[in-house]
Short mmCIF file of C-alpha atoms in Angstrom, two decimals:
data_model
loop_
_atom_site.label_atom_id
_atom_site.label_comp_id
_atom_site.label_asym_id
_atom_site.label_seq_id
_atom_site.Cartn_x
_atom_site.Cartn_y
_atom_site.Cartn_z
CA UNK T 273 0.00 0.00 0.00
CA UNK T 274 1.59 3.30 -1.07
CA UNK T 275 1.59 5.13 2.24
CA UNK T 276 4.70 7.21 1.65
CA UNK T 277 5.20 9.51 -1.28
CA UNK T 278 6.46 7.72 -4.39
CA UNK T 279 8.72 9.68 -6.73
CA UNK T 280 8.13 8.92 -10.41
CA UNK T 281 9.92 9.42 -13.68
CA UNK T 282 8.84 12.35 -15.84
CA UNK T 283 5.97 11.07 -17.96
CA UNK T 284 4.72 14.30 -19.54
CA UNK T 285 6.37 13.76 -22.98
CA UNK T 286 4.65 10.39 -23.36
CA UNK T 287 1.37 11.94 -22.30
CA UNK T 288 1.56 14.81 -24.74
CA UNK T 289 2.59 12.68 -27.69
CA UNK T 290 -0.07 10.08 -26.96
CA UNK T 291 -2.76 12.72 -26.52
CA UNK T 292 -1.87 14.28 -29.84
CA UNK T 293 -2.61 10.96 -31.53
CA UNK T 294 -5.94 10.54 -29.74
CA UNK T 295 -7.26 14.10 -29.82
CA UNK T 296 -9.74 13.19 -32.54
CA UNK T 297 -11.40 10.37 -30.67
CA UNK T 298 -14.78 12.10 -30.65
CA UNK T 299 -14.56 13.67 -27.18
CA UNK T 300 -15.95 17.19 -27.23
CA UNK T 301 -13.44 18.31 -24.60
CA UNK T 302 -16.19 19.71 -22.45
CA UNK T 303 -16.46 16.74 -20.16
CA UNK T 304 -19.78 15.52 -21.51
CA UNK T 305 -21.58 16.61 -18.34
CA UNK T 306 -25.28 17.30 -18.61
CA UNK T 307 -26.16 20.99 -18.27
CA UNK T 308 -28.10 20.32 -15.08
CA UNK T 309 -25.14 18.49 -13.50
CA UNK T 310 -27.18 15.36 -12.84
CA UNK T 311 -25.35 12.74 -10.79
CA UNK T 312 -25.80 9.77 -13.09
CA UNK T 313 -23.96 7.49 -15.49
CA UNK T 314 -21.23 4.86 -15.38
CA UNK T 315 -17.88 5.88 -13.89
CA UNK T 316 -14.64 4.03 -13.20
CA UNK T 317 -12.70 4.40 -9.95
CA UNK T 318 -9.05 3.34 -9.76
CA UNK T 319 -6.99 2.79 -6.60
CA UNK T 320 -3.31 2.09 -6.13
CA UNK T 321 -2.50 -1.34 -4.70
CA UNK T 322 -5.40 -1.49 -2.22
CA UNK T 323 -7.55 -4.42 -3.34
CA UNK T 324 -5.52 -7.17 -1.66
CA UNK T 325 -6.08 -5.83 1.85
CA UNK T 326 -9.25 -3.75 1.54
CA UNK T 327 -11.50 -5.47 -0.96
CA UNK T 328 -14.53 -5.66 1.32
CA UNK T 329 -14.08 -2.09 2.52
CA UNK T 330 -14.10 -0.54 -0.95
CA UNK T 331 -16.84 -2.81 -2.24
CA UNK T 332 -18.91 -1.59 0.69
CA UNK T 333 -18.21 2.03 -0.17
CA UNK T 334 -19.20 1.50 -3.79
CA UNK T 335 -22.44 -0.20 -2.70
CA UNK T 336 -23.25 2.66 -0.30
CA UNK T 337 -22.66 5.28 -2.97
CA UNK T 338 -24.78 3.47 -5.53
CA UNK T 339 -27.56 3.17 -2.97
CA UNK T 340 -27.40 6.92 -2.39
CA UNK T 341 -27.25 7.65 -6.12
CA UNK T 342 -29.15 4.85 -7.86
CA UNK T 343 -28.55 6.37 -11.31
CA UNK T 344 -24.79 5.85 -10.97
CA UNK T 345 -22.84 2.67 -11.64
CA UNK T 346 -19.28 2.54 -10.27
CA UNK T 347 -16.67 0.08 -11.52
CA UNK T 348 -13.75 -0.29 -9.12
CA UNK T 349 -10.31 -0.94 -10.62
CA UNK T 350 -7.08 -1.49 -8.71
CA UNK T 351 -3.56 -1.37 -10.09
CA UNK T 352 -0.37 -2.82 -8.55
CA UNK T 353 2.23 -0.42 -7.18
CA UNK T 354 4.79 -1.44 -9.79
CA UNK T 355 4.75 0.81 -12.88
CA UNK T 356 1.69 2.69 -11.67
CA UNK T 357 2.97 6.00 -13.09
CA UNK T 358 3.49 4.45 -16.51
CA UNK T 359 0.00 2.92 -16.37
CA UNK T 360 -1.54 6.32 -15.64
CA UNK T 361 0.42 7.89 -18.47
CA UNK T 362 -0.60 5.25 -21.00
CA UNK T 363 -4.26 5.41 -19.99
CA UNK T 364 -4.33 9.20 -20.12
CA UNK T 365 -2.62 9.25 -23.50
CA UNK T 366 -5.08 6.78 -24.98
CA UNK T 367 -8.10 8.54 -23.50
CA UNK T 368 -8.75 5.60 -21.19
CA UNK T 369 -7.97 7.21 -17.81
CA UNK T 370 -10.62 6.25 -15.22
CA UNK T 371 -13.01 8.97 -14.05
CA UNK T 372 -11.60 8.99 -10.50
CA UNK T 373 -7.97 8.03 -9.87
CA UNK T 374 -5.84 7.56 -6.77
CA UNK T 375 -2.77 9.81 -7.06
CA UNK T 376 -0.03 11.38 -5.00
CA UNK T 377 1.03 14.94 -5.96
CA UNK T 378 4.03 13.75 -7.98
CA UNK T 379 1.78 11.44 -10.00
CA UNK T 380 -0.84 14.14 -10.46
CA UNK T 381 1.60 16.78 -11.70
CA UNK T 382 2.34 15.47 -15.23
CA UNK T 383 -1.31 14.57 -15.73
CA UNK T 384 -2.49 18.01 -14.62
CA UNK T 385 0.17 19.72 -16.72
CA UNK T 386 -1.13 17.84 -19.75
CA UNK T 387 -4.66 19.03 -19.02
CA UNK T 388 -6.01 15.61 -18.10
CA UNK T 389 -7.10 16.33 -14.51
CA UNK T 390 -9.76 18.68 -13.23
CA UNK T 391 -8.63 21.76 -11.29
CA UNK T 392 -10.75 21.63 -8.14
CA UNK T 393 -10.20 25.31 -7.42
CA UNK T 394 -11.73 26.32 -10.75
CA UNK T 395 -14.64 23.84 -10.75
CA UNK T 396 -17.49 25.24 -8.64
CA UNK T 397 -18.96 21.78 -8.07
CA UNK T 398 -15.76 20.70 -6.30
CA UNK T 399 -14.30 23.90 -4.82
CA UNK T 400 -17.33 24.23 -2.51
CA UNK T 401 -16.01 21.20 -0.58
CA UNK T 402 -12.67 22.82 0.21
CA UNK T 403 -13.69 23.88 3.73
CA UNK T 404 -14.26 20.24 4.73
CA UNK T 405 -10.53 19.44 4.56
CA UNK T 406 -7.60 20.71 6.59
CA UNK T 407 -5.75 23.62 4.96
CA UNK T 408 -2.55 21.55 5.08
CA UNK T 409 -4.13 18.68 3.16
CA UNK T 410 -5.70 20.92 0.51
CA UNK T 411 -2.44 22.77 0.01
CA UNK T 412 -0.57 19.46 -0.08
CA UNK T 413 -2.48 18.51 -3.23
CA UNK T 414 -1.89 21.90 -4.88
CA UNK T 415 0.59 21.79 -7.75
CA UNK T 416 3.25 24.50 -8.18
CA UNK T 417 3.21 26.34 -11.48
CA UNK T 418 -0.30 25.12 -12.29
CA UNK T 419 -2.32 27.46 -10.07
CA UNK T 420 -4.67 25.03 -8.44
CA UNK T 421 -5.42 21.84 -6.53
CA UNK T 422 -5.95 18.77 -8.67
CA UNK T 423 -7.08 16.09 -6.22
CA UNK T 424 -9.46 15.76 -3.30
CA UNK T 425 -7.31 15.30 -0.18
CA UNK T 426 -7.48 11.71 1.00
CA UNK T 427 -5.25 10.07 3.57
CA UNK T 428 -2.13 11.55 5.12
CA UNK T 429 0.93 10.09 6.77
CA UNK T 430 3.98 11.19 8.64
CA UNK T 431 6.61 9.44 10.64
CA UNK T 432 7.88 10.12 14.16
CA UNK T 433 11.54 10.15 15.08
CA UNK T 434 12.60 7.48 17.57
CA UNK T 435 15.44 8.20 19.97
CA UNK T 436 17.33 6.18 22.56
CA UNK T 437 16.90 7.79 26.00
CA UNK T 438 19.63 5.61 27.52
CA UNK T 439 22.20 6.87 25.01
CA UNK T 440 21.10 10.43 25.66
CA UNK T 441 21.57 9.97 29.42
CA UNK T 442 24.97 8.35 28.94
CA UNK T 443 26.10 11.35 26.89
CA UNK T 444 24.89 13.76 29.57
CA UNK T 445 21.95 14.91 27.46
CA UNK T 446 18.45 15.38 28.84
CA UNK T 447 16.31 12.51 27.49
CA UNK T 448 13.18 14.59 28.14
CA UNK T 449 14.40 17.22 25.68
CA UNK T 450 15.22 15.63 22.30
CA UNK T 451 16.45 18.06 19.64
CA UNK T 452 13.65 19.85 17.77
CA UNK T 453 15.82 22.17 15.68
CA UNK T 454 18.90 21.50 13.59
CA UNK T 455 21.06 23.63 15.90
CA UNK T 456 19.99 21.39 18.78
CA UNK T 457 20.48 18.29 16.65
CA UNK T 458 24.05 19.13 15.65
CA UNK T 459 24.89 20.15 19.21
CA UNK T 460 23.56 16.87 20.59
CA UNK T 461 25.36 14.91 17.89
CA UNK T 462 28.68 16.59 18.73
CA UNK T 463 28.21 15.75 22.39
CA UNK T 464 27.22 12.16 21.62
CA UNK T 465 30.26 11.64 19.41
CA UNK T 466 32.65 13.21 21.93
CA UNK T 467 31.42 11.38 25.02
CA UNK T 468 31.31 8.00 23.25
CA UNK T 469 34.69 8.36 21.64
CA UNK T 470 33.06 8.19 18.23
CA UNK T 471 31.43 4.83 18.86
CA UNK T 472 27.87 6.15 18.96
CA UNK T 473 26.50 8.27 16.12
CA UNK T 474 23.34 10.29 16.35
CA UNK T 475 22.15 9.73 12.78
CA UNK T 476 22.58 6.87 10.33
CA UNK T 477 21.73 8.54 7.02
CA UNK T 478 22.87 11.39 4.81
CA UNK T 479 20.61 14.43 4.28
CA UNK T 480 17.77 14.05 1.79
CA UNK T 481 15.78 16.73 0.02
CA UNK T 482 13.35 16.66 2.97
CA UNK T 483 16.17 17.59 5.32
CA UNK T 484 17.02 20.60 3.18
CA UNK T 485 13.35 21.59 3.27
CA UNK T 486 13.07 21.20 7.03
CA UNK T 487 16.27 23.20 7.45
CA UNK T 488 14.57 26.13 5.73
CA UNK T 489 16.22 25.90 2.33
CA UNK T 490 14.28 27.17 -0.70
CA UNK T 491 14.20 24.01 -2.80
CA UNK T 492 12.77 25.37 -6.06
CA UNK T 493 11.68 28.60 -7.69
CA UNK T 494 8.03 29.61 -7.43
CA UNK T 495 6.85 27.96 -10.64
CA UNK T 496 8.81 24.74 -10.05
CA UNK T 497 10.91 25.11 -13.19
CA UNK T 498 14.32 25.06 -11.48
CA UNK T 499 15.88 23.65 -8.31
CA UNK T 500 17.51 26.14 -5.95
CA UNK T 501 18.67 24.07 -2.96
CA UNK T 502 22.27 25.12 -3.66
CA UNK T 503 21.49 28.48 -2.04
CA UNK T 504 23.53 29.60 0.98
CA UNK T 505 21.37 27.78 3.53
CA UNK T 506 21.68 24.56 1.58
CA UNK T 507 25.45 24.89 1.52
CA UNK T 508 25.38 25.64 5.25
CA UNK T 509 23.42 22.46 5.99
CA UNK T 510 25.71 20.22 3.96
CA UNK T 511 28.77 21.86 5.52
CA UNK T 512 27.41 21.03 8.98
CA UNK T 513 26.77 17.44 7.91
CA UNK T 514 30.35 17.23 6.65
CA UNK T 515 31.68 18.34 10.05
CA UNK T 516 29.35 15.89 11.75
CA UNK T 517 30.56 13.06 9.52
CA UNK T 518 34.20 13.87 10.26
CA UNK T 519 33.57 13.88 14.04
CA UNK T 520 31.71 10.57 14.06
CA UNK T 521 28.32 12.08 14.77
CA UNK T 522 27.09 10.56 11.51
CA UNK T 523 27.36 6.79 11.15
CA UNK T 524 30.51 5.74 9.30
CA UNK T 525 28.45 3.79 6.79
CA UNK T 526 25.89 6.54 6.26
CA UNK T 527 26.88 6.90 2.61
CA UNK T 528 25.68 3.39 1.82
CA UNK T 529 23.08 2.78 4.53
CA UNK T 530 19.63 1.85 3.30
CA UNK T 531 16.61 2.60 5.53
CA UNK T 532 16.72 -1.04 6.59
CA UNK T 533 20.41 -0.85 7.53
CA UNK T 534 19.84 2.40 9.39
CA UNK T 535 17.03 0.77 11.34
CA UNK T 536 19.30 -2.12 12.25
CA UNK T 537 21.97 0.27 13.54
CA UNK T 538 19.35 1.90 15.75
CA UNK T 539 18.16 -1.48 16.99
CA UNK T 540 21.76 -2.40 17.85
CA UNK T 541 21.97 0.91 19.77
CA UNK T 542 24.86 2.17 17.67
CA UNK T 543 22.78 5.14 16.51
CA UNK T 544 20.80 7.39 18.86
CA UNK T 545 18.03 8.62 16.53
CA UNK T 546 16.14 7.15 13.58
CA UNK T 547 12.71 7.55 11.94
CA UNK T 548 10.27 4.68 12.43
CA UNK T 549 6.73 3.39 12.69
CA UNK T 550 4.49 1.27 14.91
CA UNK T 551 5.76 -1.85 13.16
CA UNK T 552 9.26 -1.11 14.48
CA UNK T 553 8.01 -1.10 18.06
CA UNK T 554 7.07 -4.75 17.79
CA UNK T 555 10.58 -5.54 16.58
CA UNK T 556 12.19 -3.53 19.39
CA UNK T 557 10.02 -5.24 21.99
CA UNK T 558 11.00 -8.67 20.69
CA UNK T 559 14.65 -8.21 19.69
CA UNK T 560 15.87 -5.28 21.80
CA UNK T 561 13.91 -5.03 25.05
CA UNK T 562 16.42 -2.65 26.62
CA UNK T 563 15.96 -0.27 23.69
CA UNK T 564 12.20 -0.64 23.86
CA UNK T 565 12.27 0.25 27.55
CA UNK T 566 14.20 3.45 26.81
CA UNK T 567 12.50 4.46 23.58
CA UNK T 568 11.53 8.07 23.07
CA UNK T 569 9.21 9.36 20.34
CA UNK T 570 9.50 12.88 18.95
CA UNK T 571 9.30 14.76 15.66
CA UNK T 572 12.12 15.05 13.16
CA UNK T 573 14.09 18.25 13.78
CA UNK T 574 13.14 21.27 11.66
CA UNK T 575 13.83 24.99 11.54
CA UNK T 576 10.49 25.91 10.00
CA UNK T 577 8.09 24.82 12.73
CA UNK T 578 6.44 22.55 10.17
CA UNK T 579 6.96 18.75 10.15
CA UNK T 580 6.98 16.73 6.94
CA UNK T 581 3.80 15.16 5.58
CA UNK T 582 2.97 12.65 2.86
CA UNK T 583 -0.33 13.15 1.06
CA UNK T 584 -2.59 11.04 -1.11
CA UNK T 585 -5.56 12.21 -3.15
CA UNK T 586 -8.37 11.33 -5.55
CA UNK T 587 -8.33 13.19 -8.86
CA UNK T 588 -11.19 13.57 -11.34
CA UNK T 589 -10.62 13.27 -15.09
CA UNK T 590 -11.14 16.61 -16.76
CA UNK T 591 -13.14 15.24 -19.69
CA UNK T 592 -15.13 12.65 -17.79
CA UNK T 593 -18.43 11.98 -19.56
CA UNK T 594 -20.14 12.01 -16.17
CA UNK T 595 -18.14 14.61 -14.28
CA UNK T 596 -20.90 15.40 -11.76
CA UNK T 597 -21.00 11.73 -10.73
CA UNK T 598 -17.19 11.53 -10.62
CA UNK T 599 -16.97 14.62 -8.38
CA UNK T 600 -19.69 13.29 -6.10
CA UNK T 601 -17.94 9.93 -5.80
CA UNK T 602 -14.47 11.41 -5.13
CA UNK T 603 -15.99 13.60 -2.43
CA UNK T 604 -17.92 10.65 -0.98
CA UNK T 605 -14.78 8.50 -0.61
CA UNK T 606 -12.90 11.39 1.00
CA UNK T 607 -15.65 12.73 3.25
CA UNK T 608 -15.09 12.80 6.99
CA UNK T 609 -17.05 9.65 7.84
CA UNK T 610 -15.34 7.48 5.24
CA UNK T 611 -11.86 8.88 5.83
CA UNK T 612 -12.11 8.22 9.55
CA UNK T 613 -13.41 4.72 8.88
CA UNK T 614 -10.49 3.93 6.60
CA UNK T 615 -7.97 5.37 9.07
CA UNK T 616 -9.25 2.95 11.72
CA UNK T 617 -8.30 0.05 9.47
CA UNK T 618 -4.74 1.01 8.64
CA UNK T 619 -2.02 3.30 10.06
CA UNK T 620 -2.91 6.41 8.08
CA UNK T 621 -4.56 9.71 9.02
CA UNK T 622 -7.69 11.47 7.72
CA UNK T 623 -7.37 14.82 5.98
CA UNK T 624 -10.82 16.07 6.95
CA UNK T 625 -11.13 19.04 9.28
CA UNK T 626 -11.67 18.12 12.92
CA UNK T 627 -10.96 14.41 12.54
CA UNK T 628 -7.58 14.48 14.26
CA UNK T 629 -9.13 16.15 17.32
CA UNK T 630 -11.00 12.95 18.18
CA UNK T 631 -9.80 10.75 21.07
CA UNK T 632 -8.62 7.99 18.70
CA UNK T 633 -5.86 10.34 17.55
CA UNK T 634 -5.31 12.32 20.75
CA UNK T 635 -5.39 9.77 23.60
CA UNK T 636 -2.85 6.99 23.99
CA UNK T 637 -4.71 3.71 24.52
CA UNK T 638 -1.65 1.95 25.93
CA UNK T 639 -0.85 -0.04 22.79
CA UNK T 640 2.25 0.37 20.65
CA UNK T 641 0.07 1.37 17.72
CA UNK T 642 -1.72 3.94 19.85
CA UNK T 643 1.52 5.36 21.15
CA UNK T 644 2.84 6.04 17.65
CA UNK T 645 -0.57 7.04 16.27
CA UNK T 646 -1.03 9.82 18.83
CA UNK T 647 2.56 11.05 18.45
CA UNK T 648 2.27 11.11 14.66
CA UNK T 649 -1.15 12.77 14.60
CA UNK T 650 0.24 15.72 16.56
CA UNK T 651 2.81 16.27 13.82
CA UNK T 652 0.26 16.63 11.04
CA UNK T 653 -1.11 19.96 12.21
CA UNK T 654 0.80 22.56 10.25
CA UNK T 655 2.79 19.90 8.35
CA UNK T 656 3.86 20.31 4.72
CA UNK T 657 5.07 18.06 1.93
CA UNK T 658 8.69 19.14 1.52
CA UNK T 659 9.65 16.94 -1.42
CA UNK T 660 9.02 18.82 -4.70
CA UNK T 661 6.40 17.09 -6.82
CA UNK T 662 8.65 17.30 -9.89
CA UNK T 663 11.60 15.59 -8.22
CA UNK T 664 12.06 12.17 -9.77
CA UNK T 665 13.95 9.18 -8.37
CA UNK T 666 16.80 10.00 -10.75
CA UNK T 667 17.03 13.53 -9.36
CA UNK T 668 17.04 12.19 -5.80
CA UNK T 669 19.92 9.86 -6.74
CA UNK T 670 21.82 12.80 -8.20
CA UNK T 671 21.53 14.67 -4.91
CA UNK T 672 22.47 11.60 -2.89
CA UNK T 673 25.60 11.02 -4.99
CA UNK T 674 26.75 14.62 -4.79
CA UNK T 675 26.13 14.74 -1.03
CA UNK T 676 28.32 11.65 -0.68
CA UNK T 677 31.14 13.33 -2.61
CA UNK T 678 30.95 16.32 -0.28
CA UNK T 679 31.02 14.18 2.86
CA UNK T 680 34.00 12.24 1.51
CA UNK T 681 35.84 15.48 0.82
CA UNK T 682 35.94 14.92 -2.95
CA UNK T 683 34.06 18.17 -3.52
CA UNK T 684 33.24 21.19 -1.43
CA UNK T 685 29.64 21.33 -0.22
CA UNK T 686 28.96 24.27 -2.55
CA UNK T 687 30.45 22.55 -5.58
CA UNK T 688 28.53 19.36 -4.82
CA UNK T 689 25.20 21.16 -4.54
CA UNK T 690 25.88 23.33 -7.58
CA UNK T 691 26.53 20.18 -9.59
CA UNK T 692 23.46 18.42 -8.19
CA UNK T 693 21.23 21.37 -9.07
CA UNK T 694 22.71 21.68 -12.57
CA UNK T 695 22.17 17.99 -13.31
CA UNK T 696 18.65 17.98 -11.86
CA UNK T 697 17.64 21.12 -13.75
CA UNK T 698 18.87 19.54 -16.96
CA UNK T 699 16.77 16.46 -16.25
CA UNK T 700 13.82 18.68 -15.47
CA UNK T 701 14.14 20.47 -18.79
CA UNK T 702 14.42 17.17 -20.64
CA UNK T 703 11.24 15.97 -18.92
#
C-alpha cells in the first residue's frame, strides 16, 4: 500500500505525444456533463494497490454510494504499485484514464500539466467542498506552477523520530528534551560523538531533500521550473553534515546505509536517533527489550516549525463523460465519515477538518500502535510536503551522490550542490 510519497519518472512527454494521436477520438473536450449536472452514469474508480487488503471495505463504499445515487454505476479498478505512473500515463494518453484516480502529488503533476485532470479550485462543483478538509491537506495537493489543486485530499501520513533515551543519558543529554531544531540536533550529535569516543553516532543517514526543506532551504523557484537548494542555507546544511561526519556524529556507513540498515543500527543501539513506525516497536520489543524500555518518540528536527507530511488524493478526469457523478464519488470517498473509517483500518490519518481532534488520535490507549498514532497525529497539524512534486527518483539519486562526494571530501559542499542542481535542472528540462 503506497503510504509514503512515491517519486516517479517524468511522464509528460509520453502523455503529450499520446494525446496528440488521440485528440480526434470524438470527445468534445467539455467533459460531456449534462447541463443540469445530474449525478448519473457509469464511472470508473481506480486505486493504487489497495484491493488485496481492503476489498470488502471498498466494495462496501461503492455499494453505499450506488444506494445513495441509484442512477450511478461505479466500476472499481485497482492497479499494482509497480509501474503505476506508466500505467496512468498510458491510460491518459489513450483517453482511457478512469473517471476517479488515486494519485499522489508527484503522479498528479504530469497529468495536470497535460490538461487531463480537473482543477478543483476552478470547478465550482468541487471547490465548494474545500472547507471540509484541513488547509494543510488541501495545500498538499496543490501543484506549483499550475495554479490550483488537482485532487481531493485523501489520507495523510507522517513518521515520528525514535530516539534512545539511555544513550542520551549516557552522553549527559536530557532525554526529556530531544532536539527539535537543527542547531539542537548538531549540538547533541557533537556531544554524543565526543562522550562515546566516536562509537555512537546520532544519525545513520545522509541528508535528503526533505532535510534541506526542514532546514529552511528554498528548494525550487516559485513555478517549479528550477531547483535552488544550492542556495547559501543549503550549503550551510551540507557543511554542517560534513563536520558531523568527520567527528563521528554521523554513522561511518551513512553513505551506503539503506533505511533497513539504518534501522538495524538503531536497533543495535549504535545510533541514537532514527525515523520509524508502529511496526518497528514490535521488533524492538521482541529483539531489543532494553531499547524498547528506553524508547523516546519525537518529531524530526526542523527549523520551520512545520513537520513533513505525505499526502494522497483522488483526482477527477477533466473530460469525464459524467463529471458530476465523478466529483460526487471522489468527495464521498474522502468525506469525513469514510476517511475516519479507513484510518481505523490502517495506520494512516484522515485529511478532513476536525478528525484528528478525536480521542482515537489524541489519547494513547496503551498499545504500541496507539503510542505512535497519537505522536504522529500531533505532527500533522501545520505539516507540509517538503519533497518537490517534480523531483524524480533519478534527481534524488543525483543529490544523494553529490552529497556523498561532499562528505567524503571529494568536492566542497557548494560545488557538490551546484553540480546536483545543474544535473537535476537539466533532467527537469528534458522531462
